[in-house]
Coordinates of C-alpha atoms in Angstrom, one line a residue:
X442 CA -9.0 -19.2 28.7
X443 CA -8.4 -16.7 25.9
X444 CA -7.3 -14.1 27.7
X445 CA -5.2 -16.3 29.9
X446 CA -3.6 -17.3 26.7
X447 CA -3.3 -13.9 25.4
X448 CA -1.9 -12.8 29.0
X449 CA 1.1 -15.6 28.1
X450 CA 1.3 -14.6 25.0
X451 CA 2.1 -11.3 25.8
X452 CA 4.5 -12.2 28.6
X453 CA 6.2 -14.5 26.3
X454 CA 7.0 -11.7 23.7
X455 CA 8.3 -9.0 26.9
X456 CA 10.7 -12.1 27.5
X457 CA 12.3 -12.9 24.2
X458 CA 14.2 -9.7 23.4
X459 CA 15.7 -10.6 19.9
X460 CA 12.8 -13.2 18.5
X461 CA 12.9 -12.5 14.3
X462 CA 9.9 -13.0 12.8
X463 CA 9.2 -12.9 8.5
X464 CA 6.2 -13.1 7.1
X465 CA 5.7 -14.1 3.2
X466 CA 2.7 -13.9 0.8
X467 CA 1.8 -14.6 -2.8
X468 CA -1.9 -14.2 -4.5
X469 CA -2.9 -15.4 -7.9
X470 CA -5.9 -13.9 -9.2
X471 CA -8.3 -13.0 -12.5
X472 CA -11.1 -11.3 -13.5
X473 CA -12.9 -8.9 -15.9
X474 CA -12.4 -5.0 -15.5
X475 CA -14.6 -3.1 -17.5
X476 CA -12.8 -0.1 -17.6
X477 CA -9.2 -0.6 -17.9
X478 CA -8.2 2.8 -18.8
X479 CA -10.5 4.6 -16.5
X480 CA -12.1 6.7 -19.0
X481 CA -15.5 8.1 -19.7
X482 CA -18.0 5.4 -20.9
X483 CA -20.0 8.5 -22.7
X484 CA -19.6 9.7 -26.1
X485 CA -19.6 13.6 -25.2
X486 CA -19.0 15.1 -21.6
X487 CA -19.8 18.3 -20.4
X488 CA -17.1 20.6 -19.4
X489 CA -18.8 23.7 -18.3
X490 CA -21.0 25.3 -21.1
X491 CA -19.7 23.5 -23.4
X492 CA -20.4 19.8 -24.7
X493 CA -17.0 18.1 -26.2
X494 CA -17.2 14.9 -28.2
X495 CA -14.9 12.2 -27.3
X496 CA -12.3 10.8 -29.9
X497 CA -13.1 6.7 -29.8
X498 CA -9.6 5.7 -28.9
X499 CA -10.6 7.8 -25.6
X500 CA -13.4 5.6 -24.3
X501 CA -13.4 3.4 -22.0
X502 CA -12.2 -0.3 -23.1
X503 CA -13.0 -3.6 -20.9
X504 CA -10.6 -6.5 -21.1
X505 CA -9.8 -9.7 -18.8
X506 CA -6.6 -9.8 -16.6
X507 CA -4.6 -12.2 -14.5
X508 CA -3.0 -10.9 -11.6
X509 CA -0.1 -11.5 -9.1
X510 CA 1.6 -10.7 -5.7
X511 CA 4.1 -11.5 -3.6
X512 CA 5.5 -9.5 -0.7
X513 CA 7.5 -10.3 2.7
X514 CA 8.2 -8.7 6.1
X515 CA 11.2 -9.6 8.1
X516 CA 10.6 -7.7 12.0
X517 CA 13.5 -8.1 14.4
X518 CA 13.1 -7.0 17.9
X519 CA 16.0 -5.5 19.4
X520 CA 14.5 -4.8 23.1
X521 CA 10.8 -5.5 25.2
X522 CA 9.8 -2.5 23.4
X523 CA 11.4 -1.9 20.2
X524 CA 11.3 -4.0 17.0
X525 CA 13.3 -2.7 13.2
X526 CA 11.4 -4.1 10.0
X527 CA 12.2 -4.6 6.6
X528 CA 9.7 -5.2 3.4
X529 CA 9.2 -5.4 -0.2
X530 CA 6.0 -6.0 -2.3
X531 CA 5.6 -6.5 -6.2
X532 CA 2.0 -6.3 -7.5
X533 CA 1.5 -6.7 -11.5
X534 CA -2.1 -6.8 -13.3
X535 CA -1.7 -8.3 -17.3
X536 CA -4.9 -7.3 -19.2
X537 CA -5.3 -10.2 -22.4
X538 CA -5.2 -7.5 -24.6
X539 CA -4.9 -4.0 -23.4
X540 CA -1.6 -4.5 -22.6
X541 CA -0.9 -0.7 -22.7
X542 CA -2.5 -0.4 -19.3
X543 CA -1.3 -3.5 -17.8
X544 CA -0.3 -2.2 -14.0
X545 CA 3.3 -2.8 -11.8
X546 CA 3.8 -1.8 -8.1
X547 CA 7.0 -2.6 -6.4
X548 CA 7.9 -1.1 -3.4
X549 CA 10.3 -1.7 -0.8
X550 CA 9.7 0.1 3.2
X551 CA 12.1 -0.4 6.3
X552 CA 11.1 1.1 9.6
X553 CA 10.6 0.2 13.6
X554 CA 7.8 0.1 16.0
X555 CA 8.0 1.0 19.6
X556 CA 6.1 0.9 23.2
X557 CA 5.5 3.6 24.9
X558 CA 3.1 3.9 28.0
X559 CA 0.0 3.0 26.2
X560 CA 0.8 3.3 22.7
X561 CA 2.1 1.4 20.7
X562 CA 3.9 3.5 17.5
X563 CA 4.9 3.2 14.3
X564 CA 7.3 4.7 11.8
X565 CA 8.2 3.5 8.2
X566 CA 9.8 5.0 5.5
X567 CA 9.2 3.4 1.9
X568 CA 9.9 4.2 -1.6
X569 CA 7.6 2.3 -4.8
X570 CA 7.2 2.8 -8.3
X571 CA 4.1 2.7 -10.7
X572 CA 4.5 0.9 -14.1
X573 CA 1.3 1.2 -16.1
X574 CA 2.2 -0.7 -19.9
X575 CA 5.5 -1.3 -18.8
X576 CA 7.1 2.5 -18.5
X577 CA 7.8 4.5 -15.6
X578 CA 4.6 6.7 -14.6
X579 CA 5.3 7.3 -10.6
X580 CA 7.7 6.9 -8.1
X581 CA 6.9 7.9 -4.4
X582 CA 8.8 8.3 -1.6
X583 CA 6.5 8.7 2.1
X584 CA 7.3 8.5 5.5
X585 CA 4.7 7.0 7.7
X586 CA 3.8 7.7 11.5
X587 CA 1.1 5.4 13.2
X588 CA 0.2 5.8 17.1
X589 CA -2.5 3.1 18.6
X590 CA -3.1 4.3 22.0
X591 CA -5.0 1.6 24.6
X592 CA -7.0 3.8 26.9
X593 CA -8.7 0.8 28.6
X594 CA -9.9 -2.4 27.7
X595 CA -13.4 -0.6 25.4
X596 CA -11.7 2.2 24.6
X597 CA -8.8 2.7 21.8
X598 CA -7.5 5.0 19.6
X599 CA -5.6 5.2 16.5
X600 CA -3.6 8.3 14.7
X601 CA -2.0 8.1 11.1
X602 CA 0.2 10.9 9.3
X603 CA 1.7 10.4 6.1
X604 CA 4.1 12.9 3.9
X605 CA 4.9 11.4 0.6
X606 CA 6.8 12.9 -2.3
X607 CA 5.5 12.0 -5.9
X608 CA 7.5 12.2 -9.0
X609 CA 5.9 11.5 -12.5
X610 CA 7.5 10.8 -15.4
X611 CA 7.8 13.5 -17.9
X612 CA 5.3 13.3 -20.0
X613 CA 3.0 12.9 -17.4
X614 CA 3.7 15.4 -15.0
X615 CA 0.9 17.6 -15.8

């Protein structure tokens, strides 16, 4: 019976040729972080012979943080085999108090996906930029091949490749 259904399915989508379909999300959550500025918990760390002793503001700091997320995907299929997408995603992270390391993602990705023989590709181009206490600390531009190739029923395969292109802000480009 479930393959039957998935048999329909799939002879269902081969006969719509310009069925649009969006998909939405949003998640709420909390927590405590330990390390919010992902530094050393130790005092003094070793760099090669030599031990260096940390300044205090250059430990690591726990705090508590809320966190939110929303996103979409609008896909359009423009033949049996070929489909164009469109997408955008906003991520933030608010520590209670350590709001210089409170995090932002937003990022926005367009891109299509098309059959052929027995795979099934995918290409994306998308651009985001990281915020980290509310200033500008990375934007990145990548283009995205995926290939998921169906050798038989048991057997499949899948190939990613991703170039991406990151710019820091200046005074963090070291």
């Amino acid at each position: 019976a479930n393959i039957d259904s998935y048999l329909q399915a799939m002879q269902l989508r081969e006969g719509s040729n310009t069925r649009a379909v969006a998909r939405l999300y949003a998640e709420v959550g909390g927590g405590h972080d330990s390390n919010v500025n992902l530094a050393p918990a130790a005092e003094q760390v070793q760099i090669g012979l030599d031990t260096v002793t940390l300044d205090p503001t250059s430990r690591q700091v726990a705090d508590s943080y809320a966190q939110v997320a929303v996103g979409g995907v609008h896909q359009m299929r423009v033949s049996s085999r070929m489909s164009l997408l469109v997408g955008a995603d906003l991520d933030h992270r608010a520590n209670a108090k350590q709001h210089d390391f409170d995090l932002s993602t937003g990022g926005a990705y367009l891109g299509f996906t098309q059959l052929s023989g027995l795979a099934l590709w995918r290409v994306t181009l998308g651009s985001s930029q990281l915020r980290v206490g509310n200033k500008r600390y990375r934007d990145q531009l990548q283009l995205a091949t995926e290939a998921n190739i169906n050798w038989s029923q048991d057997l499949a395969t899948q190939a990613f490749v991703q170039y991406a292109e990151l710019r820091h802000a200046q005074a963090d480009r070291v």
